[in-house]
Coordinates of C-alpha atoms in Angstrom, one line a residue:
M550 CA -111.8 -90.2 67.6
S551 CA -108.6 -92.1 67.0
E552 CA -108.8 -91.1 63.3
Q553 CA -109.0 -87.5 64.3
N554 CA -106.0 -87.7 66.6
F555 CA -104.1 -89.4 63.8
N556 CA -104.9 -86.6 61.4
L557 CA -104.0 -83.9 63.9
S558 CA -100.6 -85.5 64.5
K559 CA -99.8 -85.7 60.8
D560 CA -101.2 -82.4 59.5
P561 CA -99.1 -79.5 60.7
S562 CA -101.6 -76.8 59.7
S563 CA -104.3 -78.6 61.7
N564 CA -102.0 -78.8 64.7
A565 CA -101.5 -75.1 64.5
N566 CA -105.2 -74.4 64.5
Q567 CA -105.7 -76.8 67.4
G568 CA -102.9 -74.9 69.3
D569 CA -104.7 -71.6 68.7
C570 CA -107.9 -72.9 70.2
A571 CA -106.2 -74.5 73.1
G572 CA -104.5 -71.3 74.1
D573 CA -101.6 -72.7 76.0
A574 CA -100.9 -75.5 73.5
D575 CA -97.7 -75.4 71.4
E576 CA -97.9 -73.6 68.0
N577 CA -96.1 -76.6 66.5
A578 CA -97.9 -79.5 68.2
E579 CA -96.0 -82.2 66.3
R580 CA -92.5 -81.0 67.2
G581 CA -93.2 -78.9 70.2
N582 CA -92.2 -75.3 71.2
W583 CA -90.8 -73.6 74.3
T584 CA -93.4 -73.4 77.0
N585 CA -92.7 -69.6 77.2
K586 CA -90.2 -67.0 76.1
T587 CA -88.4 -67.1 79.5
E588 CA -87.4 -70.8 79.1
H589 CA -86.1 -70.1 75.6
M590 CA -84.0 -67.1 76.6
L591 CA -82.6 -68.8 79.7
S592 CA -81.7 -71.9 77.6
M593 CA -79.9 -69.7 75.1
V594 CA -78.0 -67.8 77.7
G595 CA -77.1 -71.0 79.6
Y596 CA -75.8 -72.5 76.4
A597 CA -73.8 -69.5 75.2
I598 CA -72.2 -68.9 78.6
G599 CA -69.8 -71.8 79.1
L600 CA -66.7 -72.7 81.0
G601 CA -64.6 -70.7 78.6
N602 CA -66.2 -67.5 79.9
I603 CA -64.9 -68.4 83.4
W604 CA -61.5 -70.0 82.8
R605 CA -60.4 -68.7 79.4
F606 CA -61.5 -65.1 78.9
P607 CA -60.0 -63.5 82.1
F608 CA -56.5 -64.9 81.2
I609 CA -56.8 -63.9 77.5
A610 CA -57.9 -60.4 78.5
Y611 CA -55.0 -60.1 81.0
R612 CA -52.5 -61.4 78.4
N613 CA -53.7 -59.1 75.7
G614 CA -53.6 -55.7 77.4
G615 CA -56.2 -56.0 80.1
G616 CA -58.9 -53.3 79.7
A617 CA -57.6 -52.5 76.2
F618 CA -58.7 -56.0 75.1
V619 CA -62.3 -55.2 75.8
I620 CA -62.3 -52.9 72.7
P621 CA -61.5 -55.6 70.1
Y622 CA -63.5 -58.1 72.0
F623 CA -66.7 -56.1 71.7
L624 CA -65.9 -54.8 68.2
T625 CA -65.5 -58.4 66.9
L626 CA -68.8 -59.1 68.6
V627 CA -70.5 -56.4 66.5
L628 CA -68.8 -57.3 63.3
C629 CA -68.9 -61.1 63.4
G630 CA -70.5 -62.5 66.6
I631 CA -73.9 -60.9 66.4
P632 CA -74.3 -61.4 62.6
M633 CA -73.4 -65.1 62.9
F634 CA -75.7 -65.6 65.9
F635 CA -78.5 -63.8 64.1
L636 CA -77.9 -65.9 61.0
E637 CA -78.1 -69.2 62.9
S638 CA -81.1 -68.1 65.0
A639 CA -83.0 -67.1 61.9
I640 CA -82.3 -70.4 60.0
G641 CA -83.3 -72.6 62.9
Q642 CA -86.5 -70.7 63.6
F643 CA -87.6 -70.5 60.0
C644 CA -87.6 -74.2 59.2
S645 CA -88.0 -75.6 62.7
Q646 CA -85.4 -78.2 62.1
G647 CA -82.1 -79.3 63.7
G648 CA -78.6 -78.9 62.5
V649 CA -78.7 -81.5 59.7
N650 CA -82.1 -80.8 58.2
I651 CA -81.5 -77.1 57.8
W652 CA -79.3 -78.0 54.9
R653 CA -82.3 -78.8 52.8
A654 CA -81.7 -75.2 51.8
V655 CA -78.4 -76.3 50.2
P656 CA -78.5 -80.1 49.8
L657 CA -74.9 -80.2 48.4
L658 CA -73.6 -79.1 51.8
Q659 CA -75.7 -81.3 54.0
G660 CA -72.5 -83.1 55.1
V661 CA -71.7 -79.9 57.1
G662 CA -74.7 -80.7 59.3
V663 CA -73.5 -84.2 59.8
G664 CA -70.0 -82.9 60.7
I665 CA -71.6 -80.6 63.3
F666 CA -73.5 -83.6 64.6
T667 CA -70.2 -85.5 64.9
L668 CA -68.5 -82.5 66.6
N669 CA -71.2 -82.3 69.3
F670 CA -70.9 -86.0 70.0
L671 CA -67.1 -85.8 70.5
V672 CA -67.2 -82.6 72.5
S673 CA -70.0 -83.9 74.7
I674 CA -67.7 -86.7 75.8
Y675 CA -65.0 -84.6 77.2
Y676 CA -67.4 -81.9 78.5
N677 CA -69.1 -84.5 80.6
V678 CA -65.7 -85.5 82.0
I679 CA -65.0 -81.8 83.0
I680 CA -68.4 -81.8 84.7
A681 CA -67.3 -84.9 86.6
Y682 CA -64.1 -83.1 87.8
S683 CA -66.3 -80.3 89.1
L684 CA -68.6 -82.7 90.9
Y685 CA -65.6 -84.4 92.6
Y686 CA -64.1 -81.1 93.8
M687 CA -67.5 -80.0 95.0
F688 CA -67.9 -83.1 97.1
A689 CA -64.3 -82.8 98.3
S690 CA -65.0 -79.2 99.4
F691 CA -67.2 -80.6 102.3
Q692 CA -64.1 -81.9 104.0
S693 CA -62.6 -79.6 106.6
P694 CA -59.9 -78.5 106.2
L695 CA -60.0 -78.5 102.4
P696 CA -58.0 -81.5 101.3
W697 CA -55.7 -79.3 99.1
S698 CA -55.0 -76.8 101.8
S699 CA -51.8 -78.4 102.9
C700 CA -49.4 -81.3 101.9
F701 CA -51.1 -84.2 103.6
S702 CA -50.2 -87.9 103.4
W703 CA -50.8 -88.1 99.6
A704 CA -48.1 -85.5 98.9
D705 CA -44.5 -86.2 98.1
S706 CA -41.3 -84.4 99.2
N707 CA -41.7 -81.9 96.3
C708 CA -44.9 -80.5 97.8
S709 CA -44.7 -77.2 99.7
D710 CA -46.9 -74.1 100.1
K711 CA -43.8 -71.9 100.5
P712 CA -40.8 -71.5 98.2
L713 CA -37.9 -73.8 99.1
V714 CA -34.7 -71.9 99.2
Y715 CA -31.1 -73.1 99.8
C716 CA -28.1 -71.0 100.5
N717 CA -24.6 -72.0 99.3
V718 CA -22.5 -71.5 102.4
S719 CA -18.8 -72.4 101.6
G720 CA -19.9 -75.0 99.1
V721 CA -22.5 -76.5 101.4
L722 CA -26.2 -76.1 100.7
V723 CA -28.0 -75.0 103.8
T724 CA -31.8 -74.9 104.3
N725 CA -33.5 -72.6 106.7
W726 CA -30.3 -70.6 106.6
S727 CA -31.8 -67.4 107.9
Q728 CA -32.6 -69.1 111.2
E729 CA -29.4 -71.3 111.5
T730 CA -26.9 -68.6 110.7
N731 CA -28.9 -65.5 111.7
A732 CA -27.7 -63.8 108.6
S733 CA -29.0 -63.1 105.2
C734 CA -27.8 -65.0 102.2
P735 CA -26.3 -63.1 99.2
S736 CA -28.6 -63.3 96.2
S737 CA -25.7 -64.9 94.2
D738 CA -25.5 -67.8 96.7
M739 CA -29.3 -68.3 96.8
I740 CA -30.7 -71.4 95.1
Q741 CA -34.5 -71.7 94.8
V742 CA -35.7 -75.3 94.3
P743 CA -38.9 -75.7 92.2
V744 CA -41.8 -77.0 94.3
Q745 CA -45.4 -77.8 93.7
S746 CA -48.3 -76.3 95.6
P747 CA -50.6 -78.6 97.6
S748 CA -53.5 -77.8 95.1
E749 CA -51.3 -78.8 92.2
Q750 CA -50.3 -82.1 93.7
Y751 CA -53.9 -82.7 94.8
W752 CA -55.0 -82.3 91.2
D753 CA -52.4 -84.6 89.8
R754 CA -52.0 -87.2 92.6
V755 CA -55.5 -87.4 94.1
A756 CA -58.2 -86.1 91.8
L757 CA -56.7 -87.4 88.5
Q758 CA -54.1 -89.9 89.9
R759 CA -52.3 -88.8 86.7
S760 CA -49.7 -91.2 85.2
G761 CA -46.4 -89.9 83.8
S762 CA -47.2 -90.7 80.2
L763 CA -49.7 -92.1 77.8
D764 CA -48.0 -95.5 78.0
E765 CA -49.2 -95.8 81.6
T766 CA -53.0 -95.8 81.1
G767 CA -53.8 -97.5 84.4
P768 CA -57.2 -98.3 85.7
V769 CA -60.3 -96.2 85.8
V770 CA -60.2 -93.7 88.7
W771 CA -63.3 -94.9 90.6
H772 CA -64.3 -91.6 92.3
L773 CA -64.3 -89.9 88.9
A774 CA -66.3 -92.8 87.4
L775 CA -69.0 -92.3 90.0
C776 CA -69.1 -88.6 89.4
L777 CA -69.3 -89.2 85.6
L778 CA -72.2 -91.6 86.2
L779 CA -74.0 -89.1 88.4
S780 CA -73.5 -86.2 85.9
S781 CA -74.7 -88.5 83.0
G782 CA -77.8 -89.5 85.0
L783 CA -78.7 -85.9 85.9
I784 CA -78.3 -84.9 82.2
A785 CA -80.5 -87.8 81.0
A786 CA -83.2 -86.8 83.6
A787 CA -83.1 -83.2 82.4
L788 CA -83.5 -84.2 78.8
I789 CA -86.0 -87.0 79.2
K790 CA -88.7 -84.8 77.6
G791 CA -86.5 -82.7 75.5
I792 CA -86.9 -78.9 75.9
K793 CA -90.1 -79.5 78.0
S794 CA -88.0 -80.8 80.8
S795 CA -84.7 -79.0 80.2
G796 CA -86.7 -75.8 80.0
K797 CA -87.7 -76.2 83.6
V798 CA -84.2 -76.9 84.8
V799 CA -82.7 -73.7 83.3
Y800 CA -84.7 -71.6 85.7
F801 CA -82.1 -72.6 88.2
S802 CA -79.1 -73.6 86.1
A803 CA -79.0 -70.5 84.0
T804 CA -79.5 -68.0 86.9
F805 CA -77.6 -69.6 89.9
P806 CA -74.1 -69.1 88.3
Y807 CA -74.8 -65.3 88.3
V808 CA -75.7 -65.4 92.0
V809 CA -72.4 -67.2 92.7
I810 CA -70.3 -64.9 90.5
V811 CA -71.7 -61.8 92.3
I812 CA -71.2 -63.3 95.7
L813 CA -67.6 -64.2 94.8
L814 CA -67.0 -60.8 93.4
I815 CA -68.4 -59.0 96.5
R816 CA -66.2 -61.2 98.8
G817 CA -63.2 -60.8 96.5
V818 CA -63.1 -57.1 96.4
T819 CA -63.2 -56.9 100.2
L820 CA -60.0 -58.9 100.4
E821 CA -56.5 -57.4 100.9
G822 CA -54.7 -57.3 97.5
A823 CA -57.9 -57.5 95.5
R824 CA -57.1 -54.1 93.9
D825 CA -53.8 -55.5 92.6
G826 CA -55.6 -58.4 90.9
I827 CA -58.1 -56.1 89.3
E828 CA -55.4 -53.7 88.1
F829 CA -53.7 -56.5 86.4
Y830 CA -56.9 -57.8 84.9
I831 CA -58.5 -54.7 83.5
G832 CA -57.4 -51.7 85.5
S833 CA -54.8 -49.0 85.2
K834 CA -52.1 -51.5 84.2
S835 CA -53.9 -52.1 80.9
N836 CA -51.6 -51.8 77.9
I837 CA -53.4 -49.8 75.2
T838 CA -50.4 -50.3 72.8
K839 CA -51.4 -53.9 72.6
L840 CA -54.1 -52.9 70.2
T841 CA -51.4 -52.4 67.5
E842 CA -50.6 -56.2 67.7
A843 CA -52.5 -58.4 65.3
Q844 CA -52.5 -61.3 67.8
V845 CA -54.7 -59.4 70.1
W846 CA -57.4 -59.0 67.4
K847 CA -57.1 -62.6 66.5
D848 CA -57.6 -63.7 70.1
A849 CA -60.6 -61.4 70.4
A850 CA -62.3 -62.8 67.3
T851 CA -61.5 -66.4 68.3
Q852 CA -62.8 -65.9 71.8
T853 CA -66.0 -64.3 70.5
M854 CA -66.7 -67.2 68.1
Y855 CA -66.0 -69.8 70.7
S856 CA -67.9 -68.2 73.6
L857 CA -71.0 -67.7 71.5
S858 CA -70.8 -71.3 70.3
I859 CA -71.0 -70.3 66.6
A860 CA -71.2 -73.3 64.3
W861 CA -71.8 -75.8 67.1
G862 CA -75.4 -76.3 66.0
G863 CA -76.8 -75.4 69.4
V864 CA -78.1 -72.0 68.4
V865 CA -79.9 -73.5 65.4
T866 CA -81.4 -76.3 67.5
L867 CA -82.6 -74.1 70.4
S868 CA -84.1 -71.6 67.9
S869 CA -85.9 -74.3 66.0
Y870 CA -88.3 -74.7 69.0
S871 CA -89.3 -71.0 68.9
N872 CA -92.6 -69.8 67.6
F873 CA -92.4 -68.8 63.9
N874 CA -93.0 -65.1 64.5
N875 CA -90.6 -64.8 67.5
N876 CA -88.3 -61.7 67.2
M877 CA -85.0 -63.6 67.0
F878 CA -83.2 -60.3 66.2
L879 CA -84.0 -58.9 69.7
D880 CA -83.1 -62.3 71.2
T881 CA -79.7 -62.2 69.4
L882 CA -78.8 -58.8 70.9
I883 CA -79.8 -59.8 74.4
V884 CA -78.0 -63.2 74.5
T885 CA -74.8 -62.0 72.8
L886 CA -74.4 -58.9 75.1
I887 CA -75.2 -60.9 78.2
N888 CA -72.5 -63.5 77.1
H889 CA -69.8 -60.9 76.7
G890 CA -70.8 -59.0 79.8
T891 CA -70.6 -62.2 81.8
S892 CA -67.1 -62.8 80.6
V893 CA -66.0 -59.4 81.9
L894 CA -67.9 -59.8 85.2
A895 CA -66.4 -63.2 85.8
G896 CA -62.9 -61.8 85.3
F897 CA -63.4 -59.4 88.1
A898 CA -64.5 -62.2 90.5
I899 CA -61.5 -64.3 89.5
F900 CA -58.8 -61.7 89.6
S901 CA -59.9 -60.0 92.8
I902 CA -59.3 -63.3 94.6
L903 CA -56.1 -64.0 92.7
G904 CA -54.8 -60.6 93.8
H905 CA -55.4 -61.6 97.4
M906 CA -53.6 -64.9 96.8
A907 CA -50.6 -63.0 95.2
R908 CA -50.4 -60.6 98.2
I909 CA -50.3 -63.5 100.7
Y910 CA -47.5 -65.3 98.7
G911 CA -45.6 -62.0 98.1
K912 CA -45.6 -62.6 94.4
P913 CA -46.7 -60.4 91.4
V914 CA -50.2 -61.4 90.1
A915 CA -48.6 -62.4 86.8
E916 CA -46.8 -65.3 88.6
V917 CA -50.0 -66.9 89.9
V918 CA -52.2 -66.6 86.8
K919 CA -52.9 -69.6 84.6
E920 CA -55.6 -70.6 82.1
G921 CA -57.8 -73.6 81.5
F922 CA -57.5 -76.5 83.9
G923 CA -54.7 -74.8 85.8
L924 CA -56.9 -71.8 86.7
A925 CA -60.0 -73.8 87.4
F926 CA -58.6 -76.7 89.4
I927 CA -55.2 -75.5 90.7
V928 CA -54.8 -71.7 91.1
Y929 CA -58.4 -70.7 92.1
P930 CA -58.9 -73.6 94.6
D931 CA -55.5 -72.6 96.1
A932 CA -56.7 -69.0 96.3
L933 CA -60.0 -70.0 98.0
V934 CA -58.0 -71.7 100.8
K935 CA -56.7 -68.3 101.8
I936 CA -60.1 -66.9 102.5
P937 CA -62.0 -67.4 105.8
A938 CA -64.9 -69.9 105.5
S939 CA -63.0 -71.4 102.6
N940 CA -65.2 -74.5 102.5
L941 CA -68.3 -72.4 101.8
W942 CA -66.6 -70.5 99.0
S943 CA -65.2 -73.6 97.5
I944 CA -68.6 -75.4 97.5
L945 CA -70.2 -72.4 95.8
Y946 CA -67.4 -72.1 93.2
F947 CA -67.5 -75.7 92.1
L948 CA -71.3 -75.9 92.2
M949 CA -71.3 -72.9 89.8
F950 CA -68.7 -74.6 87.6
F951 CA -70.8 -77.8 87.6
I952 CA -74.0 -76.0 86.7
I953 CA -72.4 -74.0 83.9
G954 CA -71.0 -77.2 82.5
L955 CA -74.5 -78.9 82.7
D956 CA -76.1 -76.0 80.8
T957 CA -73.7 -76.5 77.9
E958 CA -74.0 -80.3 78.0
F959 CA -77.8 -80.1 77.9
T960 CA -77.6 -78.4 74.5
L961 CA -74.7 -80.5 73.1
L962 CA -76.9 -83.6 73.6
E963 CA -80.0 -81.8 72.5
V964 CA -78.3 -81.1 69.2
I965 CA -77.8 -84.8 68.8
T966 CA -81.2 -86.0 69.9
T967 CA -83.0 -83.2 67.9
A968 CA -81.1 -84.1 64.7
M969 CA -82.0 -87.8 65.2
V970 CA -85.7 -87.1 65.8
D971 CA -86.0 -84.7 62.8
A972 CA -84.2 -87.2 60.6
F973 CA -86.3 -90.2 61.7
P974 CA -89.5 -88.9 63.2
Q975 CA -91.4 -92.1 62.8
V976 CA -88.8 -94.0 64.9
F977 CA -87.7 -91.5 67.6
R978 CA -90.4 -88.9 68.1
S979 CA -92.4 -91.2 70.4
R980 CA -89.3 -92.6 72.0
R981 CA -87.6 -89.3 72.9
A982 CA -86.9 -90.4 76.5
L983 CA -85.3 -93.6 75.3
L984 CA -83.2 -91.7 72.8
S985 CA -82.0 -89.3 75.4
F986 CA -81.1 -92.1 77.8
G987 CA -79.2 -93.9 75.1
A988 CA -77.2 -90.9 74.1
C989 CA -76.2 -90.1 77.7
S990 CA -75.3 -93.8 78.2
I991 CA -73.0 -93.8 75.1
V992 CA -71.4 -90.5 76.2
F993 CA -70.8 -92.0 79.7
L994 CA -69.2 -95.2 78.3
L995 CA -67.0 -93.4 75.9
G996 CA -66.0 -91.0 78.7
L997 CA -64.5 -93.8 80.7
P998 CA -61.1 -93.8 78.9
C999 CA -60.9 -90.1 79.8
I1000 CA -61.0 -90.9 83.5
T1001 CA -58.2 -93.4 83.6
R1002 CA -54.9 -92.3 85.0
A1003 CA -54.0 -91.1 81.5
G1004 CA -57.4 -89.7 80.9
I1005 CA -56.4 -86.0 81.1
Y1006 CA -54.3 -86.5 78.0
W1007 CA -57.3 -87.7 76.1
V1008 CA -59.4 -84.8 77.3
T1009 CA -56.6 -82.4 76.1
L1010 CA -56.5 -84.2 72.7
I1011 CA -60.3 -83.8 72.1
D1012 CA -60.2 -80.2 73.2
Q1013 CA -57.3 -79.3 70.9
F1014 CA -58.4 -81.2 67.8
A1015 CA -62.2 -81.3 67.9
A1016 CA -63.0 -77.8 69.3
N1017 CA -60.5 -75.6 67.6
W1018 CA -60.1 -74.3 64.0
V1019 CA -62.5 -77.0 62.8
L1020 CA -65.4 -74.8 64.2
L1021 CA -64.1 -71.9 62.1
L1022 CA -64.2 -73.9 58.9
L1023 CA -67.7 -75.1 59.7
A1024 CA -68.7 -71.5 60.3
L1025 CA -67.2 -70.5 57.0
L1026 CA -69.1 -73.2 55.1
E1027 CA -72.2 -72.1 56.9
I1028 CA -71.8 -68.6 55.5
I1029 CA -70.9 -69.9 52.0
G1030 CA -74.0 -72.2 52.0
F1031 CA -76.7 -69.8 53.3
V1032 CA -75.4 -66.4 52.1
Y1033 CA -73.6 -67.1 48.8
I1034 CA -75.3 -70.3 47.5
Y1035 CA -78.9 -70.1 49.0
G1036 CA -78.6 -66.4 48.7
G1037 CA -78.5 -63.5 51.2
N1038 CA -81.5 -61.9 49.6
C1039 CA -83.6 -65.1 49.8
L1040 CA -82.5 -65.4 53.5
I1041 CA -83.6 -61.8 54.1
K1042 CA -87.1 -62.6 52.6
D1043 CA -87.3 -65.6 54.8
I1044 CA -86.5 -63.6 57.9
E1045 CA -89.1 -60.9 57.0
M1046 CA -91.7 -63.6 56.8
M1047 CA -91.0 -64.1 60.5
I1048 CA -90.4 -60.6 61.9
G1049 CA -92.0 -58.3 59.3
E1050 CA -90.5 -56.1 56.6
K1051 CA -87.5 -53.9 57.5
S1052 CA -86.0 -50.9 55.8
F1053 CA -83.3 -51.0 53.2
Y1054 CA -80.8 -49.5 55.6
F1055 CA -81.5 -52.1 58.3
W1056 CA -80.6 -54.9 55.9
L1057 CA -77.7 -53.0 54.4
W1058 CA -75.7 -53.5 57.6
W1059 CA -76.5 -57.3 57.7
R1060 CA -75.6 -57.7 54.0
V1061 CA -72.2 -56.0 54.5
C1062 CA -71.5 -58.3 57.5
W1063 CA -72.8 -61.5 56.0
F1064 CA -71.3 -61.0 52.5
F1065 CA -68.0 -59.5 53.5
I1066 CA -66.9 -58.6 57.0
S1067 CA -67.9 -61.8 58.9
P1068 CA -66.5 -64.3 56.3
C1069 CA -63.3 -62.4 56.1
I1070 CA -62.8 -62.4 59.8
V1071 CA -63.6 -66.1 60.1
L1072 CA -61.3 -66.9 57.1
V1073 CA -58.4 -64.9 58.6
I1074 CA -58.5 -66.4 62.1
M1075 CA -59.0 -69.9 60.6
V1076 CA -55.9 -69.6 58.4
W1077 CA -53.9 -67.9 61.2
S1078 CA -54.9 -70.7 63.6
L1079 CA -53.7 -73.4 61.2
V1080 CA -50.4 -71.6 60.5
S1081 CA -49.7 -71.0 64.1
F1082 CA -50.9 -74.4 65.3
V1083 CA -48.6 -76.0 67.8
P1084 CA -48.9 -79.7 68.7
P1085 CA -50.6 -79.9 72.1
S1086 CA -49.0 -81.2 75.2
Y1087 CA -49.9 -81.4 78.9
G1088 CA -47.5 -79.7 81.1
A1089 CA -44.1 -81.3 80.6
V1090 CA -45.6 -84.4 79.0
Q1091 CA -45.1 -84.3 75.2
F1092 CA -47.6 -86.4 73.2
P1093 CA -46.2 -89.1 70.9
S1094 CA -46.7 -88.9 67.1
W1095 CA -49.3 -91.7 67.0
F1096 CA -51.4 -89.8 69.6
L1097 CA -51.2 -86.6 67.5
A1098 CA -52.1 -88.6 64.4
L1099 CA -55.2 -89.8 66.2
G1100 CA -56.1 -86.2 66.9
W1101 CA -55.8 -85.4 63.2
C1102 CA -58.0 -88.4 62.5
M1103 CA -60.6 -87.0 64.9
T1104 CA -60.5 -83.7 62.9
A1105 CA -60.8 -85.6 59.6
F1106 CA -63.8 -87.6 61.0
I1107 CA -65.6 -84.3 61.6
L1108 CA -64.8 -82.8 58.2
I1109 CA -64.9 -85.8 55.9
W1110 CA -68.7 -85.9 55.9
T1111 CA -68.9 -82.7 53.8
P1112 CA -67.2 -84.2 50.7
I1113 CA -68.7 -87.7 51.3
V1114 CA -72.3 -86.5 51.4
A1115 CA -71.7 -84.1 48.5
V1116 CA -70.2 -86.8 46.3
Y1117 CA -73.0 -89.2 47.2
K1118 CA -75.7 -86.7 46.3
L1119 CA -74.0 -85.8 43.0
M1120 CA -73.9 -89.5 42.1
R1121 CA -77.6 -90.0 43.0
A1122 CA -78.7 -86.9 41.0
T1123 CA -79.6 -87.1 37.3
G1124 CA -78.6 -85.1 34.3
T1125 CA -75.3 -83.6 33.2
P1126 CA -72.6 -82.8 35.9
W1127 CA -73.6 -79.1 35.7
K1128 CA -77.3 -79.8 36.1
R1129 CA -76.6 -82.1 39.0
L1130 CA -74.5 -79.5 40.7
K1131 CA -77.1 -76.8 40.1
S1132 CA -79.9 -78.9 41.4
L1133 CA -78.0 -79.6 44.6
C1134 CA -77.4 -75.9 45.1
T1135 CA -81.2 -75.3 44.9
P1136 CA -83.4 -75.7 48.0
S1137 CA -85.1 -79.1 48.1
V1138 CA -88.9 -79.3 48.0
D1139 CA -88.8 -79.9 51.8
W1140 CA -87.2 -76.5 52.5
H1141 CA -90.0 -74.3 53.9
P1142 CA -91.6 -73.3 57.2
Y1143 CA -92.7 -76.3 59.2
L1144 CA -96.4 -75.3 59.4
K1145 CA -98.5 -74.7 56.3
I1146 CA -100.1 -71.6 57.8
H1147 CA -96.7 -69.9 57.8
R1148 CA -95.6 -70.8 54.2
G1149 CA -97.7 -68.2 52.4
E1150 CA -97.5 -67.9 48.6
R1151 CA -93.8 -68.1 48.5
Y1152 CA -93.6 -71.6 49.9
S1153 CA -97.0 -72.9 48.6
E1154 CA -97.1 -76.4 47.3
K1155 CA -97.4 -75.0 43.7
C1156 CA -94.2 -72.9 44.1
C1157 CA -92.3 -75.8 45.7
R1158 CA -93.3 -78.2 42.9
Q1159 CA -92.4 -75.6 40.3
R1160 CA -89.0 -75.1 42.0
S1161 CA -88.4 -78.8 42.0
A1162 CA -89.3 -79.1 38.3
N1163 CA -86.9 -76.4 37.4
K1164 CA -83.9 -78.2 38.9

């Protein structure tokens, strides 16, 4: 009996037959599959919809013409987002391998997979820190009143929830002049002193305990360290059995954020001033003439690529656990449209409440809008203070933020663990729980410098140098590798092995996108991003040269694997330089569907041996 079990675990085709008899067993018993289609789709949706849909898209849409921005946003989805998502889904599902082993199709570029592995490791560090921020604010929201609702003992003299205005009366600056003199002050004599809102000072002085520069690193902020430990523990627990455990978590984590967004939207549109916010976001104040500006189209394409997590390895990894004949084309349409629709929906929830906040302060909406950390942890918390039952809304908002971050972090770490298990199955397959715990522990430890008093500067550095144009270059290499080197026609034949034959006209569209439109869009926005790159800073704090150099080293560390692995493989190959190059641009003998029953004549052992001999 033990010998039979051993044979079943080693022979993929036998595993498949066993699964068919068992009924509910995995199609791929060695590697595992999603328990059902629902878990797969919820995981894909949870991964694609990240924090950028909440804190980045609404601001970008407002800045680029409001409702007019939706046109290029969805057009770039059709021309680039959907084709790239379809490409990655098909590759992962075909070979049932993670982001490194898929490059068996083009061994010369296997370093791209290693670079994506490195990227996920770096990004998972700072993403875990952002989750810790959300946890801290969620716990703080149980205090009544909300701790950022007013300038309490932690504030300095520059804190005020109202503008501080002086009047120059005969050379003397007078405060509260309207009450003291019972007269208005001429605008020419009015001096407005910049102040910080309570929510801004709470973010800097309490939550972050932010230092004034990188030279003042300071100690670890203990309350953030505890939140970081909690988030790391929750992630490790969710990933302890890989997709079998995380697939159960997404029933809640992928759906609950939509419940909160709808609740916040319903509450927001009932507030006074909500109409003003929505008009600024995507209403009648939309500027259609913005469509003539190239920057708008560049922002739309960039947001599409980032929000769909193209070239992160997550789409490939999640798809690799699908059944071989799963219709990944339909999955692609559903996930990408939900992703972009969620961005638009979240914008309504955000701007309706910001409109109410602007009405209370007597300011235009444009003066209260920020992006990124400013929107998530300063402006929106401040807006929630103005709503009755503010504690409830604040708890829901930060719980939503926390869960959205968790969904993305699940996949970032799944990319890492899957790549390790696929590369070293004898070592890690039976130790999956230990591997997940080890990865989460390392991410926690490396996240500690990001929660010192200078930690926000490190978070900003990783965000700007690891998750920017580097992704575009990796996406371009992905297209070059699978469409131009491996061959678009070969790729289409592989896809038809999974979803059946399609008409010439069906594939004509995908050929046009993969061979021309998508790579051109990616290339243009990548070059544009490099040309227009501005050294990052945080508020008024300018980063020193050595810190920026460290950021470029981080970028180089992601990209350097592509030439290193290529040179290594060229040196190990035999024959003339041309023969070596040609052999490394030909799929390896290990490139085929994971299970023998799916390989057919095209990937039979005879054909694979013949292909290897022809190298």
